[in-house]
């Protein structure tokens, strides 16, 4: 049996690097963009037949960067990924959109919906939502999509970028994933999830300040 094709993709950002030439994507952000381009071109016929084929790039700047130091408009994670995808000709197969105010994976999902970037689409096993990220990140995205979008199982299709993560990075992600499962326990609305996330972030900052004393 042929697996269904996701003709709506959600591509997750992974940081921006500032240097003497301006702003550029991290290697992980570049890899995720390449994975989206490769998936769409490999399924070009399905994208051409789809009623509303769409690729949404999501991400502003990582939570650890102060708001005052955020990249300017046009240089945020989603902006840069979209520009790379357009240069690769992806707009021949799908509408391309950027959500640029998110700073976390949860915000990626919630703000994409709030901005209407998934409007007109319903997702199920026959028409899944494609999630584009690294293999170590996708389990947490799935968990949060279940909370924020009420989607799970075959209604979500994973599109994995080439993985070059170190063992340390994978261990860190496992800790974050476990913390998310515990921290969001019992919360099932987007607004509630964002409130809980803010509370977790405040607690983490307080704990960090205490441990440095």
PDB file of C-alpha atoms in Angstrom:
ATOM      1  CA  UNK A   1       0.000   0.000   0.000  1.00  0.00           C
ATOM      2  CA  UNK A   2       1.345   3.424  -0.973  1.00  0.00           C
ATOM      3  CA  UNK A   3       1.837   5.866   1.867  1.00  0.00           C
ATOM      4  CA  UNK A   4      -0.134   9.120   1.560  1.00  0.00           C
ATOM      5  CA  UNK A   5       1.716  12.276   0.606  1.00  0.00           C
ATOM      6  CA  UNK A   6       1.583  15.342   2.823  1.00  0.00           C
ATOM      7  CA  UNK A   7       0.897  18.319   0.552  1.00  0.00           C
ATOM      8  CA  UNK A   8       0.982  20.728   3.496  1.00  0.00           C
ATOM      9  CA  UNK A   9       4.340  20.918   5.266  1.00  0.00           C
ATOM     10  CA  UNK A  10       5.326  22.677   8.462  1.00  0.00           C
ATOM     11  CA  UNK A  11       9.085  23.345   8.540  1.00  0.00           C
ATOM     12  CA  UNK A  12      10.633  24.151  11.934  1.00  0.00           C
ATOM     13  CA  UNK A  13      13.400  26.707  12.318  1.00  0.00           C
ATOM     14  CA  UNK A  14      16.609  26.056  14.223  1.00  0.00           C
ATOM     15  CA  UNK A  15      18.397  29.325  14.839  1.00  0.00           C
ATOM     16  CA  UNK A  16      20.004  32.228  13.015  1.00  0.00           C
ATOM     17  CA  UNK A  17      23.685  33.143  13.014  1.00  0.00           C
ATOM     18  CA  UNK A  18      24.822  36.774  12.776  1.00  0.00           C
ATOM     19  CA  UNK A  19      28.198  37.478  11.191  1.00  0.00           C
ATOM     20  CA  UNK A  20      29.961  40.231   9.263  1.00  0.00           C
ATOM     21  CA  UNK A  21      27.782  39.550   6.232  1.00  0.00           C
ATOM     22  CA  UNK A  22      24.424  39.792   8.009  1.00  0.00           C
ATOM     23  CA  UNK A  23      22.297  36.853   9.138  1.00  0.00           C
ATOM     24  CA  UNK A  24      22.279  33.262   7.959  1.00  0.00           C
ATOM     25  CA  UNK A  25      20.649  29.982   8.888  1.00  0.00           C
ATOM     26  CA  UNK A  26      22.354  27.477  11.129  1.00  0.00           C
ATOM     27  CA  UNK A  27      23.470  24.213   9.532  1.00  0.00           C
ATOM     28  CA  UNK A  28      20.382  22.581  11.056  1.00  0.00           C
ATOM     29  CA  UNK A  29      18.091  25.195   9.520  1.00  0.00           C
ATOM     30  CA  UNK A  30      19.708  24.667   6.139  1.00  0.00           C
ATOM     31  CA  UNK A  31      19.264  20.890   6.468  1.00  0.00           C
ATOM     32  CA  UNK A  32      15.579  21.237   7.287  1.00  0.00           C
ATOM     33  CA  UNK A  33      15.040  23.507   4.301  1.00  0.00           C
ATOM     34  CA  UNK A  34      16.803  21.009   2.034  1.00  0.00           C
ATOM     35  CA  UNK A  35      14.620  18.214   3.424  1.00  0.00           C
ATOM     36  CA  UNK A  36      11.470  20.185   2.577  1.00  0.00           C
ATOM     37  CA  UNK A  37      12.712  20.937  -0.932  1.00  0.00           C
ATOM     38  CA  UNK A  38      13.664  17.312  -1.508  1.00  0.00           C
ATOM     39  CA  UNK A  39      10.294  16.042  -0.275  1.00  0.00           C
ATOM     40  CA  UNK A  40       8.258  18.407  -2.430  1.00  0.00           C
ATOM     41  CA  UNK A  41      10.273  17.775  -5.586  1.00  0.00           C
ATOM     42  CA  UNK A  42      10.100  14.009  -5.003  1.00  0.00           C
ATOM     43  CA  UNK A  43       6.296  14.308  -4.811  1.00  0.00           C
ATOM     44  CA  UNK A  44       5.871  17.035  -7.413  1.00  0.00           C
ATOM     45  CA  UNK A  45       2.961  15.314  -9.165  1.00  0.00           C
ATOM     46  CA  UNK A  46       0.966  15.052  -5.937  1.00  0.00           C
ATOM     47  CA  UNK A  47       1.650  18.691  -5.087  1.00  0.00           C
ATOM     48  CA  UNK A  48       0.489  19.793  -8.540  1.00  0.00           C
ATOM     49  CA  UNK A  49      -2.760  17.834  -8.131  1.00  0.00           C
ATOM     50  CA  UNK A  50      -3.465  19.110  -4.604  1.00  0.00           C
ATOM     51  CA  UNK A  51      -6.108  21.805  -4.139  1.00  0.00           C
ATOM     52  CA  UNK A  52      -4.089  23.958  -1.725  1.00  0.00           C
ATOM     53  CA  UNK A  53      -0.476  22.759  -1.585  1.00  0.00           C
ATOM     54  CA  UNK A  54       1.396  24.740   1.037  1.00  0.00           C
ATOM     55  CA  UNK A  55       4.741  24.892   2.795  1.00  0.00           C
ATOM     56  CA  UNK A  56       4.879  26.920   6.006  1.00  0.00           C
ATOM     57  CA  UNK A  57       8.278  27.881   7.404  1.00  0.00           C
ATOM     58  CA  UNK A  58       8.036  28.730  11.068  1.00  0.00           C
ATOM     59  CA  UNK A  59      10.449  30.391  13.473  1.00  0.00           C
ATOM     60  CA  UNK A  60      11.612  33.806  14.562  1.00  0.00           C
ATOM     61  CA  UNK A  61      14.654  33.447  16.799  1.00  0.00           C
ATOM     62  CA  UNK A  62      15.551  31.054  19.635  1.00  0.00           C
ATOM     63  CA  UNK A  63      14.253  31.666  23.139  1.00  0.00           C
ATOM     64  CA  UNK A  64      17.767  32.008  24.535  1.00  0.00           C
ATOM     65  CA  UNK A  65      18.426  35.183  22.504  1.00  0.00           C
ATOM     66  CA  UNK A  66      17.143  38.412  24.141  1.00  0.00           C
ATOM     67  CA  UNK A  67      14.312  40.129  22.299  1.00  0.00           C
ATOM     68  CA  UNK A  68      16.472  43.221  21.889  1.00  0.00           C
ATOM     69  CA  UNK A  69      18.960  41.147  19.907  1.00  0.00           C
ATOM     70  CA  UNK A  70      16.405  39.479  17.651  1.00  0.00           C
ATOM     71  CA  UNK A  71      17.159  39.385  13.916  1.00  0.00           C
ATOM     72  CA  UNK A  72      15.455  42.166  11.943  1.00  0.00           C
ATOM     73  CA  UNK A  73      12.413  41.506   9.799  1.00  0.00           C
ATOM     74  CA  UNK A  74      13.444  39.552   6.728  1.00  0.00           C
ATOM     75  CA  UNK A  75      16.298  37.826   8.561  1.00  0.00           C
ATOM     76  CA  UNK A  76      14.430  35.573  10.965  1.00  0.00           C
ATOM     77  CA  UNK A  77      14.464  31.784  10.781  1.00  0.00           C
ATOM     78  CA  UNK A  78      11.360  31.406   8.649  1.00  0.00           C
ATOM     79  CA  UNK A  79      12.300  34.321   6.372  1.00  0.00           C
ATOM     80  CA  UNK A  80      15.676  32.790   5.580  1.00  0.00           C
ATOM     81  CA  UNK A  81      14.289  29.275   5.058  1.00  0.00           C
ATOM     82  CA  UNK A  82      11.582  30.584   2.747  1.00  0.00           C
ATOM     83  CA  UNK A  83      14.154  32.536   0.718  1.00  0.00           C
ATOM     84  CA  UNK A  84      16.261  29.369   0.323  1.00  0.00           C
ATOM     85  CA  UNK A  85      13.213  27.374  -0.737  1.00  0.00           C
ATOM     86  CA  UNK A  86      12.123  30.007  -3.242  1.00  0.00           C
ATOM     87  CA  UNK A  87      15.632  30.081  -4.718  1.00  0.00           C
ATOM     88  CA  UNK A  88      15.357  26.307  -5.157  1.00  0.00           C
ATOM     89  CA  UNK A  89      12.107  26.761  -7.107  1.00  0.00           C
ATOM     90  CA  UNK A  90       9.750  25.375  -4.464  1.00  0.00           C
ATOM     91  CA  UNK A  91       7.141  28.041  -5.228  1.00  0.00           C
ATOM     92  CA  UNK A  92       6.455  26.258  -8.528  1.00  0.00           C
ATOM     93  CA  UNK A  93       4.781  23.455  -6.563  1.00  0.00           C
ATOM     94  CA  UNK A  94       3.265  25.056  -3.458  1.00  0.00           C
ATOM     95  CA  UNK A  95       2.330  28.325  -1.805  1.00  0.00           C
ATOM     96  CA  UNK A  96       5.138  29.362   0.555  1.00  0.00           C
ATOM     97  CA  UNK A  97       4.479  31.153   3.840  1.00  0.00           C
ATOM     98  CA  UNK A  98       6.555  32.325   6.800  1.00  0.00           C
ATOM     99  CA  UNK A  99       5.564  32.597  10.468  1.00  0.00           C
ATOM    100  CA  UNK A 100       8.291  34.695  12.103  1.00  0.00           C
ATOM    101  CA  UNK A 101       7.298  35.475  15.710  1.00  0.00           C
ATOM    102  CA  UNK A 102       7.801  32.069  17.319  1.00  0.00           C
ATOM    103  CA  UNK A 103      10.679  31.385  19.695  1.00  0.00           C
ATOM    104  CA  UNK A 104       9.888  27.801  20.731  1.00  0.00           C
ATOM    105  CA  UNK A 105       8.547  24.610  19.178  1.00  0.00           C
ATOM    106  CA  UNK A 106       5.214  25.059  20.937  1.00  0.00           C
ATOM    107  CA  UNK A 107       4.942  28.601  19.607  1.00  0.00           C
ATOM    108  CA  UNK A 108       5.773  27.327  16.107  1.00  0.00           C
ATOM    109  CA  UNK A 109       2.606  25.240  16.202  1.00  0.00           C
ATOM    110  CA  UNK A 110       0.302  27.667  18.002  1.00  0.00           C
ATOM    111  CA  UNK A 111       1.282  30.788  16.048  1.00  0.00           C
ATOM    112  CA  UNK A 112       1.022  28.975  12.717  1.00  0.00           C
ATOM    113  CA  UNK A 113      -2.618  28.237  13.511  1.00  0.00           C
ATOM    114  CA  UNK A 114      -3.264  31.698  14.989  1.00  0.00           C
ATOM    115  CA  UNK A 115      -1.939  33.311  11.812  1.00  0.00           C
ATOM    116  CA  UNK A 116      -4.321  31.243   9.684  1.00  0.00           C
ATOM    117  CA  UNK A 117      -1.535  29.465   7.837  1.00  0.00           C
ATOM    118  CA  UNK A 118      -3.277  26.093   8.030  1.00  0.00           C
ATOM    119  CA  UNK A 119      -6.735  27.510   7.234  1.00  0.00           C
ATOM    120  CA  UNK A 120      -8.741  25.542   4.699  1.00  0.00           C
ATOM    121  CA  UNK A 121      -7.055  22.260   5.548  1.00  0.00           C
ATOM    122  CA  UNK A 122      -8.206  19.262   7.542  1.00  0.00           C
ATOM    123  CA  UNK A 123      -5.698  16.569   8.386  1.00  0.00           C
ATOM    124  CA  UNK A 124      -6.254  12.844   8.756  1.00  0.00           C
ATOM    125  CA  UNK A 125      -4.396   9.637   7.796  1.00  0.00           C
ATOM    126  CA  UNK A 126      -5.338  10.129   4.123  1.00  0.00           C
ATOM    127  CA  UNK A 127      -4.267  13.806   4.177  1.00  0.00           C
ATOM    128  CA  UNK A 128      -1.548  14.149   6.800  1.00  0.00           C
ATOM    129  CA  UNK A 129       0.249  17.263   7.937  1.00  0.00           C
ATOM    130  CA  UNK A 130       3.948  16.975   7.152  1.00  0.00           C
ATOM    131  CA  UNK A 131       6.405  17.873   9.940  1.00  0.00           C
ATOM    132  CA  UNK A 132       9.899  18.755   8.721  1.00  0.00           C
ATOM    133  CA  UNK A 133      12.702  18.667  11.258  1.00  0.00           C
ATOM    134  CA  UNK A 134      15.510  16.463  12.567  1.00  0.00           C
ATOM    135  CA  UNK A 135      14.832  12.933  13.852  1.00  0.00           C
ATOM    136  CA  UNK A 136      15.758  13.920  17.420  1.00  0.00           C
ATOM    137  CA  UNK A 137      13.271  16.827  17.340  1.00  0.00           C
ATOM    138  CA  UNK A 138      10.296  15.112  15.698  1.00  0.00           C
ATOM    139  CA  UNK A 139       9.076  13.144  18.773  1.00  0.00           C
ATOM    140  CA  UNK A 140       8.656  16.385  20.746  1.00  0.00           C
ATOM    141  CA  UNK A 141       6.902  18.034  17.794  1.00  0.00           C
ATOM    142  CA  UNK A 142       4.502  15.078  17.623  1.00  0.00           C
ATOM    143  CA  UNK A 143       3.760  15.350  21.330  1.00  0.00           C
ATOM    144  CA  UNK A 144       3.117  19.103  21.146  1.00  0.00           C
ATOM    145  CA  UNK A 145       1.053  18.774  17.954  1.00  0.00           C
ATOM    146  CA  UNK A 146      -1.173  16.344  19.828  1.00  0.00           C
ATOM    147  CA  UNK A 147      -1.669  19.002  22.505  1.00  0.00           C
ATOM    148  CA  UNK A 148      -1.894  22.157  20.367  1.00  0.00           C
ATOM    149  CA  UNK A 149      -3.435  20.839  17.129  1.00  0.00           C
ATOM    150  CA  UNK A 150      -5.226  17.716  18.393  1.00  0.00           C
ATOM    151  CA  UNK A 151      -3.450  15.703  15.708  1.00  0.00           C
ATOM    152  CA  UNK A 152      -1.698  12.406  16.288  1.00  0.00           C
ATOM    153  CA  UNK A 153      -0.750   9.101  14.719  1.00  0.00           C
ATOM    154  CA  UNK A 154      -1.022   8.850  10.946  1.00  0.00           C
ATOM    155  CA  UNK A 155      -2.518  12.352  10.688  1.00  0.00           C
ATOM    156  CA  UNK A 156       1.088  13.533  11.111  1.00  0.00           C
ATOM    157  CA  UNK A 157       3.785  12.561   8.629  1.00  0.00           C
ATOM    158  CA  UNK A 158       7.453  12.996   9.541  1.00  0.00           C
ATOM    159  CA  UNK A 159       9.906  14.371   7.000  1.00  0.00           C
ATOM    160  CA  UNK A 160      13.330  13.979   8.557  1.00  0.00           C
ATOM    161  CA  UNK A 161      16.337  16.135   7.770  1.00  0.00           C
ATOM    162  CA  UNK A 162      19.794  14.583   7.582  1.00  0.00           C
ATOM    163  CA  UNK A 163      20.917  14.035  11.173  1.00  0.00           C
ATOM    164  CA  UNK A 164      24.358  15.181  12.310  1.00  0.00           C
ATOM    165  CA  UNK A 165      23.505  15.749  15.988  1.00  0.00           C
ATOM    166  CA  UNK A 166      26.029  14.828  18.646  1.00  0.00           C
ATOM    167  CA  UNK A 167      25.224  12.480  21.475  1.00  0.00           C
ATOM    168  CA  UNK A 168      25.142  15.469  23.815  1.00  0.00           C
ATOM    169  CA  UNK A 169      22.529  17.212  21.676  1.00  0.00           C
ATOM    170  CA  UNK A 170      20.364  14.093  21.603  1.00  0.00           C
ATOM    171  CA  UNK A 171      20.591  13.712  25.377  1.00  0.00           C
ATOM    172  CA  UNK A 172      19.634  17.367  25.846  1.00  0.00           C
ATOM    173  CA  UNK A 173      16.621  16.898  23.588  1.00  0.00           C
ATOM    174  CA  UNK A 174      15.514  13.828  25.559  1.00  0.00           C
ATOM    175  CA  UNK A 175      15.616  15.909  28.752  1.00  0.00           C
ATOM    176  CA  UNK A 176      13.588  18.707  27.122  1.00  0.00           C
ATOM    177  CA  UNK A 177      11.062  16.187  25.802  1.00  0.00           C
ATOM    178  CA  UNK A 178      10.635  14.596  29.219  1.00  0.00           C
ATOM    179  CA  UNK A 179      10.232  18.037  30.805  1.00  0.00           C
ATOM    180  CA  UNK A 180       7.579  18.941  28.227  1.00  0.00           C
ATOM    181  CA  UNK A 181       5.590  15.784  28.933  1.00  0.00           C
ATOM    182  CA  UNK A 182       5.627  16.550  32.634  1.00  0.00           C
ATOM    183  CA  UNK A 183       5.243  20.316  32.359  1.00  0.00           C
ATOM    184  CA  UNK A 184       2.225  20.255  30.032  1.00  0.00           C
ATOM    185  CA  UNK A 185       0.431  17.483  31.873  1.00  0.00           C
ATOM    186  CA  UNK A 186      -3.298  18.192  32.001  1.00  0.00           C
ATOM    187  CA  UNK A 187      -3.173  21.197  29.642  1.00  0.00           C
ATOM    188  CA  UNK A 188      -5.016  20.869  26.333  1.00  0.00           C
ATOM    189  CA  UNK A 189      -5.704  24.353  24.917  1.00  0.00           C
ATOM    190  CA  UNK A 190      -3.258  26.535  22.964  1.00  0.00           C
ATOM    191  CA  UNK A 191      -3.713  29.461  25.353  1.00  0.00           C
ATOM    192  CA  UNK A 192      -3.197  27.216  28.359  1.00  0.00           C
ATOM    193  CA  UNK A 193      -0.112  25.669  26.821  1.00  0.00           C
ATOM    194  CA  UNK A 194       1.444  29.085  26.181  1.00  0.00           C
ATOM    195  CA  UNK A 195       0.683  30.181  29.750  1.00  0.00           C
ATOM    196  CA  UNK A 196       2.262  27.022  31.093  1.00  0.00           C
ATOM    197  CA  UNK A 197       5.302  27.533  28.863  1.00  0.00           C
ATOM    198  CA  UNK A 198       5.785  31.046  30.241  1.00  0.00           C
ATOM    199  CA  UNK A 199       5.578  29.682  33.761  1.00  0.00           C
ATOM    200  CA  UNK A 200       8.133  26.969  33.014  1.00  0.00           C
ATOM    201  CA  UNK A 201      10.476  29.551  31.469  1.00  0.00           C
ATOM    202  CA  UNK A 202      10.195  31.808  34.537  1.00  0.00           C
ATOM    203  CA  UNK A 203      10.926  28.896  36.849  1.00  0.00           C
ATOM    204  CA  UNK A 204      13.932  27.876  34.749  1.00  0.00           C
ATOM    205  CA  UNK A 205      15.336  31.423  34.895  1.00  0.00           C
ATOM    206  CA  UNK A 206      14.887  31.580  38.659  1.00  0.00           C
ATOM    207  CA  UNK A 207      16.518  28.190  39.105  1.00  0.00           C
ATOM    208  CA  UNK A 208      19.412  29.202  36.860  1.00  0.00           C
ATOM    209  CA  UNK A 209      19.965  32.371  38.862  1.00  0.00           C
ATOM    210  CA  UNK A 210      19.845  30.446  42.145  1.00  0.00           C
ATOM    211  CA  UNK A 211      22.382  27.830  41.008  1.00  0.00           C
ATOM    212  CA  UNK A 212      24.859  30.549  39.949  1.00  0.00           C
ATOM    213  CA  UNK A 213      24.939  32.075  43.446  1.00  0.00           C
TER     214      UNK A 213
END
